[in-house]
Short mmCIF file of C-alpha atoms in Angstrom, two decimals:
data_model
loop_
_atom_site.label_atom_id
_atom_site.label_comp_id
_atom_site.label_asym_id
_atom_site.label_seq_id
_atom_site.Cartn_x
_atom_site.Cartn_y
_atom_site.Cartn_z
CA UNK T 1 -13.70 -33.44 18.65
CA UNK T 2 -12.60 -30.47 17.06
CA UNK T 3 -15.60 -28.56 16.41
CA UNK T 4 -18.34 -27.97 19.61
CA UNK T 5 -21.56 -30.54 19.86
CA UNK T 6 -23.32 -27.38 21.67
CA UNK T 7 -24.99 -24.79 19.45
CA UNK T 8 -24.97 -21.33 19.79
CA UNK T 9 -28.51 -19.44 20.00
CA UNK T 10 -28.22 -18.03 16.49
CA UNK T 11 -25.58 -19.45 14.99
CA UNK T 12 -27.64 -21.56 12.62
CA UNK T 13 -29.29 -18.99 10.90
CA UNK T 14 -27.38 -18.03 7.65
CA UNK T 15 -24.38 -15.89 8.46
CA UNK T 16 -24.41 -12.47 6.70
CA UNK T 17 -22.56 -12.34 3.56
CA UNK T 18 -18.89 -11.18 3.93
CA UNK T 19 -19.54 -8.91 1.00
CA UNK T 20 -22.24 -6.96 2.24
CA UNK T 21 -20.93 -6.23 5.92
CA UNK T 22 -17.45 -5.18 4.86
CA UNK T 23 -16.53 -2.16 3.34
CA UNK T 24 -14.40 -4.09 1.11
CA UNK T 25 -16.56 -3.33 -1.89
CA UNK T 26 -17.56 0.21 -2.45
CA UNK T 27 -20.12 -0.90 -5.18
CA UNK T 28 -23.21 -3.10 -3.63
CA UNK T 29 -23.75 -6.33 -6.02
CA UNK T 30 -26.72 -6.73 -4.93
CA UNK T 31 -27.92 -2.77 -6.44
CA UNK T 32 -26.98 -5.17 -9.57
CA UNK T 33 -26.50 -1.72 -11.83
CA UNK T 34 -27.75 -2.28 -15.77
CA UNK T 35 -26.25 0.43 -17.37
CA UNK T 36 -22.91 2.22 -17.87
CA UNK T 37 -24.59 5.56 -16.42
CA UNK T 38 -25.47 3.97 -13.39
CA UNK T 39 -22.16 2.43 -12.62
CA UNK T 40 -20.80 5.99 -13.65
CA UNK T 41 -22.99 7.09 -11.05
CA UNK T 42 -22.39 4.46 -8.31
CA UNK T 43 -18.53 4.67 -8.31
CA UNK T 44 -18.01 8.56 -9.26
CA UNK T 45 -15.04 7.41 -10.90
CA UNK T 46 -16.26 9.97 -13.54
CA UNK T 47 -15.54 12.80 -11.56
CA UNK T 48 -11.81 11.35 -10.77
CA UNK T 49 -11.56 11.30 -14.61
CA UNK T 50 -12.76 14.89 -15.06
CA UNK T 51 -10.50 16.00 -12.21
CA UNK T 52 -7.98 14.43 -13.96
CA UNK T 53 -8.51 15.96 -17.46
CA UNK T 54 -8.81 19.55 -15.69
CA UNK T 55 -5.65 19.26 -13.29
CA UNK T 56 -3.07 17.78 -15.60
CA UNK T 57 -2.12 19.97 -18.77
CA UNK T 58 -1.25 17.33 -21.71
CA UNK T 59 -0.33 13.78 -21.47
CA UNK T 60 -3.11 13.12 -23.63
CA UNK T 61 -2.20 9.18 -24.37
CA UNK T 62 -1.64 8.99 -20.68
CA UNK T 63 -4.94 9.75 -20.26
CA UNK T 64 -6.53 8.13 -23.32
CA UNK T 65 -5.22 4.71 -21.38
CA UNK T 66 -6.54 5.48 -18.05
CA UNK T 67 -10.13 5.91 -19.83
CA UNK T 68 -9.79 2.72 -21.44
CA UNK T 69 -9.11 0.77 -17.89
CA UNK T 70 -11.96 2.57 -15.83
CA UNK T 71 -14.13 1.36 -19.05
CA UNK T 72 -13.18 -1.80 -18.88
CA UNK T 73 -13.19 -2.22 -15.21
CA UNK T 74 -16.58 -0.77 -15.56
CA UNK T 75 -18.28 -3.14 -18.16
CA UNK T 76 -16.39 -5.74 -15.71
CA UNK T 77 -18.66 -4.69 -13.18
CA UNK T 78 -21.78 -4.81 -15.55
CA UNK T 79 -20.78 -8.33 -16.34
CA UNK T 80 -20.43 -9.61 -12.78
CA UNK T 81 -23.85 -7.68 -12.03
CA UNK T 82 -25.03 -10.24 -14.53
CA UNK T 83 -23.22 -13.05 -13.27
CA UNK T 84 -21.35 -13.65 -16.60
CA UNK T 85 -17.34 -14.43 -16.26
CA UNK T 86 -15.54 -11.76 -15.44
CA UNK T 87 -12.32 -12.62 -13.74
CA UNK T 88 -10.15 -9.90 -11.94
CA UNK T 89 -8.13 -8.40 -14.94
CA UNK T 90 -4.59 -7.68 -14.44
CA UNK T 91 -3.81 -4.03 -13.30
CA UNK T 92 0.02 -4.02 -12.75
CA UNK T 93 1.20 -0.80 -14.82
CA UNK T 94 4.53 0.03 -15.32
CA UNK T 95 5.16 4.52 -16.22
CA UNK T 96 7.95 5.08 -18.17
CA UNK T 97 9.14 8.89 -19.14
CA UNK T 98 11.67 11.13 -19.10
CA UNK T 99 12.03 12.96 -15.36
CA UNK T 100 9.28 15.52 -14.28
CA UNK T 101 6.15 14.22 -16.61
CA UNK T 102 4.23 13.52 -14.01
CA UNK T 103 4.37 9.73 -13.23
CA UNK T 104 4.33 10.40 -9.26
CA UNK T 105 1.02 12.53 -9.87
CA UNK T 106 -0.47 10.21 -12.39
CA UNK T 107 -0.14 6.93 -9.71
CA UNK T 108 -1.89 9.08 -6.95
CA UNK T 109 -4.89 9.45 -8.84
CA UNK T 110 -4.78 5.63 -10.43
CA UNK T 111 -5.07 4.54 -6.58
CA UNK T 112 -7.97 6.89 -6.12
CA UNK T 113 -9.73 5.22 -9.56
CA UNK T 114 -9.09 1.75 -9.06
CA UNK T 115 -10.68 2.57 -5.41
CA UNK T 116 -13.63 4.15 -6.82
CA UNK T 117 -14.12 1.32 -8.84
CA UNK T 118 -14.05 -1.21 -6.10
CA UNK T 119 -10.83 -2.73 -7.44
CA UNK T 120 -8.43 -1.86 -4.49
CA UNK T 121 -9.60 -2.12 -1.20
CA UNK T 122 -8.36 1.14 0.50
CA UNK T 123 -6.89 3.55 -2.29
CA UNK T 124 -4.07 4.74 -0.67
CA UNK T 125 -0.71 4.21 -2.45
CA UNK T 126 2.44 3.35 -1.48
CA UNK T 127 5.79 5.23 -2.87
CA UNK T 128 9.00 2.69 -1.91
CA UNK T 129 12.63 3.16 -4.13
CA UNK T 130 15.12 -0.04 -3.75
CA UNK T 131 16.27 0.96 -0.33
CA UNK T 132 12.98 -0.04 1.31
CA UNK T 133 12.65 -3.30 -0.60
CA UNK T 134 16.75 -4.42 -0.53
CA UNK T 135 17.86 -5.72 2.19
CA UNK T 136 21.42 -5.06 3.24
CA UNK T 137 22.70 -8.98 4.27
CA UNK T 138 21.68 -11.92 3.50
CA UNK T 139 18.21 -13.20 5.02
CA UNK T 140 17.26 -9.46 4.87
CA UNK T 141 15.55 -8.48 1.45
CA UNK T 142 12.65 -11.07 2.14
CA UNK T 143 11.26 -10.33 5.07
CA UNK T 144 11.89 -6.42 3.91
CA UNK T 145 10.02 -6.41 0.90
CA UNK T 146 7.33 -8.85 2.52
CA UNK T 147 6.58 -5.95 4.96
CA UNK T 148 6.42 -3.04 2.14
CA UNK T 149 3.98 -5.86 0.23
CA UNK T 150 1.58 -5.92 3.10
CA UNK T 151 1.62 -2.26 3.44
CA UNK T 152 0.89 -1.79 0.30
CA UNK T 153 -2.07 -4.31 0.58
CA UNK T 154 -6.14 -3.02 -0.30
CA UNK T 155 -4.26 -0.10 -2.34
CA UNK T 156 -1.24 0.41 -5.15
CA UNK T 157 2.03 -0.25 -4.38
CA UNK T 158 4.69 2.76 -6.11
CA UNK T 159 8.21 1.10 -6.81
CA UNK T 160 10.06 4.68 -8.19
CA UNK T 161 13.00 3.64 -10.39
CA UNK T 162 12.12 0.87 -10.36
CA UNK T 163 15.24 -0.29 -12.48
CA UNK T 164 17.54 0.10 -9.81
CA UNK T 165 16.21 -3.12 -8.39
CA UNK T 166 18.26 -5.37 -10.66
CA UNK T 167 21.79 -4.95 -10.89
CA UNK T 168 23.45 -7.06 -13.40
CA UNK T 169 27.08 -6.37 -13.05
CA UNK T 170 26.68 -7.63 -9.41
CA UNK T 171 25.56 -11.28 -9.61
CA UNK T 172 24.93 -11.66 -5.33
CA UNK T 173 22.58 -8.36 -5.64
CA UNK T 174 19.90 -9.09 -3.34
CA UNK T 175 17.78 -7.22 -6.20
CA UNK T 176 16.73 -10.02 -7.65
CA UNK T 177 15.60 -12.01 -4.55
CA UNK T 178 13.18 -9.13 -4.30
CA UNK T 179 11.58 -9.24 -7.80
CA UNK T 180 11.26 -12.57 -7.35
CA UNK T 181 8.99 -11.96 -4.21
CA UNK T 182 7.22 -9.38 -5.90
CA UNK T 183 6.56 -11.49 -9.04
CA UNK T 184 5.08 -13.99 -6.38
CA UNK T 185 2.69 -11.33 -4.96
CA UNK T 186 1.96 -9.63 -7.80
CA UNK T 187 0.50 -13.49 -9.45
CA UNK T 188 -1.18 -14.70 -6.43
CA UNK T 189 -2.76 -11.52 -4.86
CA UNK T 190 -3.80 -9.87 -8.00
CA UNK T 191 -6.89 -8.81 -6.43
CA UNK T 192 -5.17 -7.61 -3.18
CA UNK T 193 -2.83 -5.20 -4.68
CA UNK T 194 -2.10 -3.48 -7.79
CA UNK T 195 1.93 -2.38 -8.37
CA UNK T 196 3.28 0.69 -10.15
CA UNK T 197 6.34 0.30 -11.67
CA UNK T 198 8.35 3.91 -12.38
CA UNK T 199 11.04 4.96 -14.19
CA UNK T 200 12.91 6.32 -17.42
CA UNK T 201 12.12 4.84 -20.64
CA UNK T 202 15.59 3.35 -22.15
CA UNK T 203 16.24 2.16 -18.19
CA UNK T 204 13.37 0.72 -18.04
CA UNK T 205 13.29 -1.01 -21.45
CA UNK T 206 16.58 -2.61 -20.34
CA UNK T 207 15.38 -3.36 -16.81
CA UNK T 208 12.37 -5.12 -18.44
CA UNK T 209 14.56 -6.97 -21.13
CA UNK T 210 16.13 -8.77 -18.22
CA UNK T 211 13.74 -8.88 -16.51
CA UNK T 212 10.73 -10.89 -18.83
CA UNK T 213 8.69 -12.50 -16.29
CA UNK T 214 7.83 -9.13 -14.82
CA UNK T 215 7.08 -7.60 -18.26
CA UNK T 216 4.86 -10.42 -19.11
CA UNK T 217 2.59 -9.69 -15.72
CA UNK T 218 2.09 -6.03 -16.80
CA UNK T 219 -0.47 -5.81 -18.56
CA UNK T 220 -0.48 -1.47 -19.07
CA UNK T 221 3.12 -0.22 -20.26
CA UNK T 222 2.15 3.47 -19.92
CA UNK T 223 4.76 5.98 -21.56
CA UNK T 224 4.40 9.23 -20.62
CA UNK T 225 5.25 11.77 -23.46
CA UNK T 226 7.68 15.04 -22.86
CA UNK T 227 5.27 18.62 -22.41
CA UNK T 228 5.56 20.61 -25.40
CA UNK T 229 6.70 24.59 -24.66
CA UNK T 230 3.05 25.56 -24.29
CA UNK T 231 2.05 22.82 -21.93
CA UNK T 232 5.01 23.97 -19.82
CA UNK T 233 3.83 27.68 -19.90
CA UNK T 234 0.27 26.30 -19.08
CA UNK T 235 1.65 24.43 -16.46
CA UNK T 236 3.76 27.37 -15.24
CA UNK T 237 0.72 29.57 -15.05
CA UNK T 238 -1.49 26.98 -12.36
CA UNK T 239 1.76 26.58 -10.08
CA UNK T 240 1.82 30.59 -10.06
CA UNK T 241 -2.18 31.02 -9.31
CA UNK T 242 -1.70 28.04 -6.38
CA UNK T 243 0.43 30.04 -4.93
CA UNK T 244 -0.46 33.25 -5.81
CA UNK T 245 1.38 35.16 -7.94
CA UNK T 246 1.13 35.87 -11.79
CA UNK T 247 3.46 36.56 -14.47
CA UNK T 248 4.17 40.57 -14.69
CA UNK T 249 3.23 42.50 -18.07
CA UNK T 250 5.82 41.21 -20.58
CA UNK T 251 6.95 38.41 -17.76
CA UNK T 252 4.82 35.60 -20.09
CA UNK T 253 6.77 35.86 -23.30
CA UNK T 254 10.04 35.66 -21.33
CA UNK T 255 9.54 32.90 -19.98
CA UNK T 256 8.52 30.80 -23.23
CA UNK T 257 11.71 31.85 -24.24
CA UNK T 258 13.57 30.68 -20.99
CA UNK T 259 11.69 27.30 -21.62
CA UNK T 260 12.72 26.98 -25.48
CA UNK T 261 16.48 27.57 -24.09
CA UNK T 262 16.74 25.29 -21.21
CA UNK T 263 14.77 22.39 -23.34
CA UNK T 264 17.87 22.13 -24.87
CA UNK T 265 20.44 22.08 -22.15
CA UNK T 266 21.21 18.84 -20.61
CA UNK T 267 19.15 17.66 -17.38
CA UNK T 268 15.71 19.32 -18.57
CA UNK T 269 12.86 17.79 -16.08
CA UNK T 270 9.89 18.81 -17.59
CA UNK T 271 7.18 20.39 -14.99
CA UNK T 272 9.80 19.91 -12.51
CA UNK T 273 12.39 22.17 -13.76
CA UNK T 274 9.28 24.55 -14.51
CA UNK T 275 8.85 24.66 -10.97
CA UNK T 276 12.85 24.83 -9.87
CA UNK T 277 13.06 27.89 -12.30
CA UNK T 278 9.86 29.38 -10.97
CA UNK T 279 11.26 29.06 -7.67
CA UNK T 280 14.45 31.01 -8.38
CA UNK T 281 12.01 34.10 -9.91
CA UNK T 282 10.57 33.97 -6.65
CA UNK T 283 14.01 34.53 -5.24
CA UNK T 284 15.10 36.71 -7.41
CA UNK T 285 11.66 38.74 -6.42
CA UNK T 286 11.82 38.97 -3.26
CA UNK T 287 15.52 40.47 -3.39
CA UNK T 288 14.56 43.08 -5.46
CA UNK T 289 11.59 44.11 -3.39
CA UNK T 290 14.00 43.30 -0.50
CA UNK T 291 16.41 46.35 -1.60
CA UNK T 292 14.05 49.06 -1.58
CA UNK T 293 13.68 49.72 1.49
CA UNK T 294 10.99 52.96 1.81
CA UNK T 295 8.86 51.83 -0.61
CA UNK T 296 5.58 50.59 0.63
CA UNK T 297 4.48 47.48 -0.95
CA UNK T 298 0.68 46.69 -1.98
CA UNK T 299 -0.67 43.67 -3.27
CA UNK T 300 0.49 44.23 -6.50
CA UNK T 301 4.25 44.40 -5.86
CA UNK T 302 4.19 41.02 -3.91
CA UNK T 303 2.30 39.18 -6.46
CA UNK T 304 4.09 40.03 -9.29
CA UNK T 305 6.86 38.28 -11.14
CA UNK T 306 8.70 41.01 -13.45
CA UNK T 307 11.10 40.28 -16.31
CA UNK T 308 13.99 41.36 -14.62
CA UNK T 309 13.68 38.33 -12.05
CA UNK T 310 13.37 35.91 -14.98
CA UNK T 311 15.95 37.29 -17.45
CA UNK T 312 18.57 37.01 -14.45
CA UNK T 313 18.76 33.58 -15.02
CA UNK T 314 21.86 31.67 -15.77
CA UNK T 315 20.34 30.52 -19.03
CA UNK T 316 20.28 33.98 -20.70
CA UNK T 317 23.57 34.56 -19.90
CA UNK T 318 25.01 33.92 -23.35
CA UNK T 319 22.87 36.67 -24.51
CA UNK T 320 23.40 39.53 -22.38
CA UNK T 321 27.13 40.97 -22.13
CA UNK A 1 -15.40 -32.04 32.18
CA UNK A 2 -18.15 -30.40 33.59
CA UNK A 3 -17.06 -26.75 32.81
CA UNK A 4 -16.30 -27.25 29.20
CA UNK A 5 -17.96 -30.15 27.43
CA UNK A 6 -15.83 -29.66 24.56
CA UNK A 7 -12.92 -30.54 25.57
CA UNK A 8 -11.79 -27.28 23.95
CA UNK A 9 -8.89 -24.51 24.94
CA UNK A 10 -10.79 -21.45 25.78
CA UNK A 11 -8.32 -18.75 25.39
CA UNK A 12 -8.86 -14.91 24.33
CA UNK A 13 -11.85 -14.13 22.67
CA UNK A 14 -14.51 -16.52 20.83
CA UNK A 15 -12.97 -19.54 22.10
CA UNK A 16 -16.58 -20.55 23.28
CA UNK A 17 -17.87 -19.97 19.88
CA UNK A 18 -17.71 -22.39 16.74
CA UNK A 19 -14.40 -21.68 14.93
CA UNK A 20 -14.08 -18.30 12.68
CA UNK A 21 -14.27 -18.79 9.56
CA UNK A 22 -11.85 -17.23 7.23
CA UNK A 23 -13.95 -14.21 5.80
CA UNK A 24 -14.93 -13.17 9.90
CA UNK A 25 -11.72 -12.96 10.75
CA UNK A 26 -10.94 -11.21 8.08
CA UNK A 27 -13.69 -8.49 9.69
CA UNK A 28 -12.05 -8.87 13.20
CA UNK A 29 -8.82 -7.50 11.91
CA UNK A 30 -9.97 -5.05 9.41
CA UNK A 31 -11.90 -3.77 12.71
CA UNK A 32 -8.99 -3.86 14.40
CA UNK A 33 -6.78 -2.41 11.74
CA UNK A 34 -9.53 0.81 11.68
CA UNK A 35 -9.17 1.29 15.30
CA UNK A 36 -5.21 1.32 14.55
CA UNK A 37 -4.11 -1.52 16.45
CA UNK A 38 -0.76 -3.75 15.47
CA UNK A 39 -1.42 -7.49 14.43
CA UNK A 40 0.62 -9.85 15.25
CA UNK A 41 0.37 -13.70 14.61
CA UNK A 42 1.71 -16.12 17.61
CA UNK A 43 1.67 -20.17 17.65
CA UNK A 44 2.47 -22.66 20.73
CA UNK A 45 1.71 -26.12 21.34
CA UNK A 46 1.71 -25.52 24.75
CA UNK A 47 -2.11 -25.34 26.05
CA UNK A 48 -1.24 -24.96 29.70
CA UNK A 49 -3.37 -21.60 30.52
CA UNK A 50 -0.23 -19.96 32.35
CA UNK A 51 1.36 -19.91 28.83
CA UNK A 52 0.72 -16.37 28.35
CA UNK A 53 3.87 -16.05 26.12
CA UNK A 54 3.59 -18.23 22.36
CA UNK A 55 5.82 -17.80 19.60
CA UNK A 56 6.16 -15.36 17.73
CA UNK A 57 5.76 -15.74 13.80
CA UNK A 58 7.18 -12.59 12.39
CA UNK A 59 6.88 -9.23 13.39
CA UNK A 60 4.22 -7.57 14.78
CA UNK A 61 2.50 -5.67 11.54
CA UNK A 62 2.31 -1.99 12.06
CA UNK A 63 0.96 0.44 9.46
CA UNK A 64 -1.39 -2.15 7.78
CA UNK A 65 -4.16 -0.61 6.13
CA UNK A 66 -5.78 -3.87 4.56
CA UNK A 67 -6.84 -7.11 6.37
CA UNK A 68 -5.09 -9.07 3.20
CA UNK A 69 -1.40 -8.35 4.67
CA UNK A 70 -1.89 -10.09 8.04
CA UNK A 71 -4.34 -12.69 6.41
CA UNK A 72 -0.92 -13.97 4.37
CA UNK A 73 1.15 -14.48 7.47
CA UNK A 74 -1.36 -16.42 8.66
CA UNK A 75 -1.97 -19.18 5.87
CA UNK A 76 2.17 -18.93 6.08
CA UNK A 77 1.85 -20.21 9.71
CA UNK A 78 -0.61 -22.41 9.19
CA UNK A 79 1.47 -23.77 6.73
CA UNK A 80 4.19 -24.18 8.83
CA UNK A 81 2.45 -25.19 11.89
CA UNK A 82 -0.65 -26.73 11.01
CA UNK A 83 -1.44 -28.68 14.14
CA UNK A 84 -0.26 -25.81 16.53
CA UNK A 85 -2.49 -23.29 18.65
CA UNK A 86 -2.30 -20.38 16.50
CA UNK A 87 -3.69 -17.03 17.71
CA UNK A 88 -4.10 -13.48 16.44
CA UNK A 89 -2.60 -10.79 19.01
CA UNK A 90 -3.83 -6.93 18.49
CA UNK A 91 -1.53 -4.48 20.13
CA UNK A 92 -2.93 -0.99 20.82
CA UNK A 93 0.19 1.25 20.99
CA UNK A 94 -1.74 4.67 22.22
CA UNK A 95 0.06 5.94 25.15
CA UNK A 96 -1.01 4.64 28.50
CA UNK A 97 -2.37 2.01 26.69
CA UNK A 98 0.27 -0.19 25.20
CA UNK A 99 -1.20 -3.33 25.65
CA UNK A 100 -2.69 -6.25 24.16
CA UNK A 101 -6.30 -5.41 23.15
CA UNK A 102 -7.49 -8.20 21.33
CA UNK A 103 -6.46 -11.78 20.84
CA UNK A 104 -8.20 -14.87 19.53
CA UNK A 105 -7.49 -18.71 18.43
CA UNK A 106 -7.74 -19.07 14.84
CA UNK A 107 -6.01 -22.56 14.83
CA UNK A 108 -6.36 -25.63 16.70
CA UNK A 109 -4.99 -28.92 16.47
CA UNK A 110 -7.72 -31.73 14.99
CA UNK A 111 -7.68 -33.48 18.60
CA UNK A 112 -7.13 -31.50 21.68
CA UNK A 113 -6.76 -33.94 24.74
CA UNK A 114 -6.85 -31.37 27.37
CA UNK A 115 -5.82 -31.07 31.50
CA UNK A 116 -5.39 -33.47 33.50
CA UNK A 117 -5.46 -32.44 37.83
CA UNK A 118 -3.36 -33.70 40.25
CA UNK A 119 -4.02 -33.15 43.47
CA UNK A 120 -1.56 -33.09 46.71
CA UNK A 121 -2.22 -33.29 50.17
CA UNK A 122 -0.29 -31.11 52.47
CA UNK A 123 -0.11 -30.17 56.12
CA UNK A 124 -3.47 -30.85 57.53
CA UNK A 125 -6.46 -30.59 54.87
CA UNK A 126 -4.16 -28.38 52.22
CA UNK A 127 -4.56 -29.33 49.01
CA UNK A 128 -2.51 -28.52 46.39
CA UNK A 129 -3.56 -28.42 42.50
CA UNK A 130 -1.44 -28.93 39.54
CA UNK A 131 -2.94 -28.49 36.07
CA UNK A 132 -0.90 -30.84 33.69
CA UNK A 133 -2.24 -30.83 29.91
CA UNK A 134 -1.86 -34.02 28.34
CA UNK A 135 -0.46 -33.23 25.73
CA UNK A 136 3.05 -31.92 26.98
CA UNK A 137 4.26 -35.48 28.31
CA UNK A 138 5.96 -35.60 25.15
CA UNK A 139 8.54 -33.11 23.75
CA UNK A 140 7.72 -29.89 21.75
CA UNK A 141 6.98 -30.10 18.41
CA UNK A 142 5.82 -33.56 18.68
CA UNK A 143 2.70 -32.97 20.80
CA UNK A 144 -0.51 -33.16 18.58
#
């Protein structure tokens, strides 16, 4: 009795293809592309490539990785336009690197790829730590992280230290009850959402050793190299034309030798302490401009970051008497 | 049973229509989801039409972006209650609105016996109707 002996004008012609109504799938099947150019074309994932070679300064194996998955999801996508086998690879990544290379950035624009590419539904991405999948009592951390899961569902789910999660030297951590959900998402709903996991290398190498059912379902282990001085200065230089202002005559040289001196003080975080120290010159700036008083400022004088606001720093003070 | 030849529960939306398959609900909710209403998943076994208020099963879902999140509640309930009246609820929280905007059966027991009327006579000619479905003469969670 359960389904209706009446019928519906209509209903017996074929229903439309889920596919082609939703906008679940950016790239049409049915265009059934031949060639790599016209995928290329199709997805634009080529100009999220190129937008990524031109905004980040370095990280050339990072990169080198991410060209090899857009190629392969790509000839994936010639495959299934030809109806061979081509069964939704694997795209859980896990970023390891020291603080400030640029992991954060580097997810953003994997979500925008993988959406370009059809492989994630809606592209947007997801940043969670442990506090938003770790519950607090018990019966908590499931429902929790079931919630962040189906947030993070049609895009790329961002677990930041991810290490944190599993706490050995406390054997009633609710940590674990969360990887285990995760685990279960991450193998069923492969196609539904693609996770990120973050952290520092020798934490994460321990977190994974634990931890070998989730290093087994990552298939990328991405390790993002530390910026060399001049990939620092280059990165230096963009942050000061976003926000206008440019390194003063003599200003440039300074600052590679701030950089080679607080490389090697503890607590160095790469582009992020570029920007920290960038935002003390600004400071430091604005003071000085700040004590003369008559003097009429142009252009010039407000965009300008002088040697005297870098060299104030605490890490020349060994030099200076 | 004149009115419905069925003998199905027509509640909320579609109910006259063959049952949704998975893949158009799937396009109800991500239609939903882009007008930025809540989902919510909600079960009974109680078919009487003044049971405006099912179980709930979970929280309501809000910032989903992806019809896949409240797809997996719902094969969990239908796990759990596979010969229950399940239904999809969309909430529209925009002020002055607040309301229920959308709702629709996406599970049904395999038989559904429906209403039976009783009618009493009162003063005079009243009569009085009672709607009793026949499935609730035996306790909840027992009834299909």
């Amino acid at each position: 009795m359960g389904a209706p002996d009446y019928s519906i004008p209509g209903s017996v012609a074929p229903r439309p293809a889920f596919e082609a109504v939703s906008d679940a799938a950016p790239l049409s099947v049915a265009g059934a592309a031949r060639t790599v150019a016209a995928v290329l074309a199709e997805s634009q994932v080529e100009a999220v490539l190129d937008e990524l070679e031109r905004d980040l300064v370095g990280l050339a194996p990072v990169k080198q990785r991410i060209r090899d998955i857009a190629a392969l999801l790509v000839i994936d996508k010639l495959r299934m336009n030809l109806g061979l086998q081509a069964e939704t690879p694997s795209l859980h990544m896990s970023f390891t690197g020291n603080p400030g290379t640029g992991k954060t950035t580097v997810a953003l624009r994997m979500a925008e790829i993988l959406h370009r590419l059809g492989y994630v539904r809606k592209g947007h991405l997801v940043a969670v730590t442990r506090d938003d999948l770790v519950g607090q009592y018990i019966g908590h951390t499931a429902p929790k992280t079931r919630e962040v899961l189906k947030k993070a569902m049609g895009g790329v789910l961002f677990i930041d230290e991810a290490y944190y999660l599993y706490r050995p030297e406390n054997e009633r951590d609710y940590g674990q009850e969360a990887i285990e959900i995760l685990l279960q998402v991450m193998e069923n709903q492969r196609d539904d959402l693609v996770v990120i996991l973050a952290g520092y290398k020798d934490r994460m190498d321990t977190f994974f050793k634990s931890n070998p059912g989730l290093s087994s379902r990552i298939a990328h282990h991405l390790d993002f190299p530390d910026y060399t001085v001049d990939e620092l200065q280059q990165i230096a230089r963009r942050m000061l034309a976003q926000r206008h202002y440019h390194f003063g005559a003599g200003a440039d040289a300074v600052f590679r030798d701030y950089l080679e001196r607080r490389i090697r003080q503890p607590h160095f975080a790469n582009a992020r302490s570029v920007r920290n120290a960038l935002d003390r010159a600004r400071l430091r700036q604005a003071s000085r401009l700040f004590a003369e008083r008559e003097r009429e400022l142009g252009q010039d004088d407000l965009t300008t970051l002088l040697p005297v606001d870098l060299l104030a720093s605490r890490v020349f003070a060994d030099t200076q008497p | 049973m004149m009115t419905n030849p069925t003998g199905r529960l027509t509640q909320g939306q579609f109910s006259f229509l063959p049952d949704l398959t998975d893949a158009e609900i799937n396009l109800q909710i991500e239609y939903g989801l882009r007008r930025g209403y809540a989902w919510s998943v909600e079960y009974t076994d109680d078919p009487h039409p003044r049971n405006t208020f099912w179980e709930m099963f979970g929280m309501p879902m809000f910032d989903l972006r992806d019809a896949a999140g409240v797809m997996l509640e719902l094969r969990n309930c239908r796990q759990t209650f596979p010969h229950h009246y399940i239904r999809l609820v969309a909430f529209d929280s925009t002020r002055g609105i607040e309301s229920i905007t959308m709702s629709f059966i996406v599970n049904r027991p395999p038989s559904e016996p429906g209403f039976g009327l009783q009618r009493q006579e009162g003063p005079g000619r009243t009569l009085r109707y009672t709607l009793t479905p026949y499935a609730t003469t035996r306790p909840e969670g027992e009834r299909y």
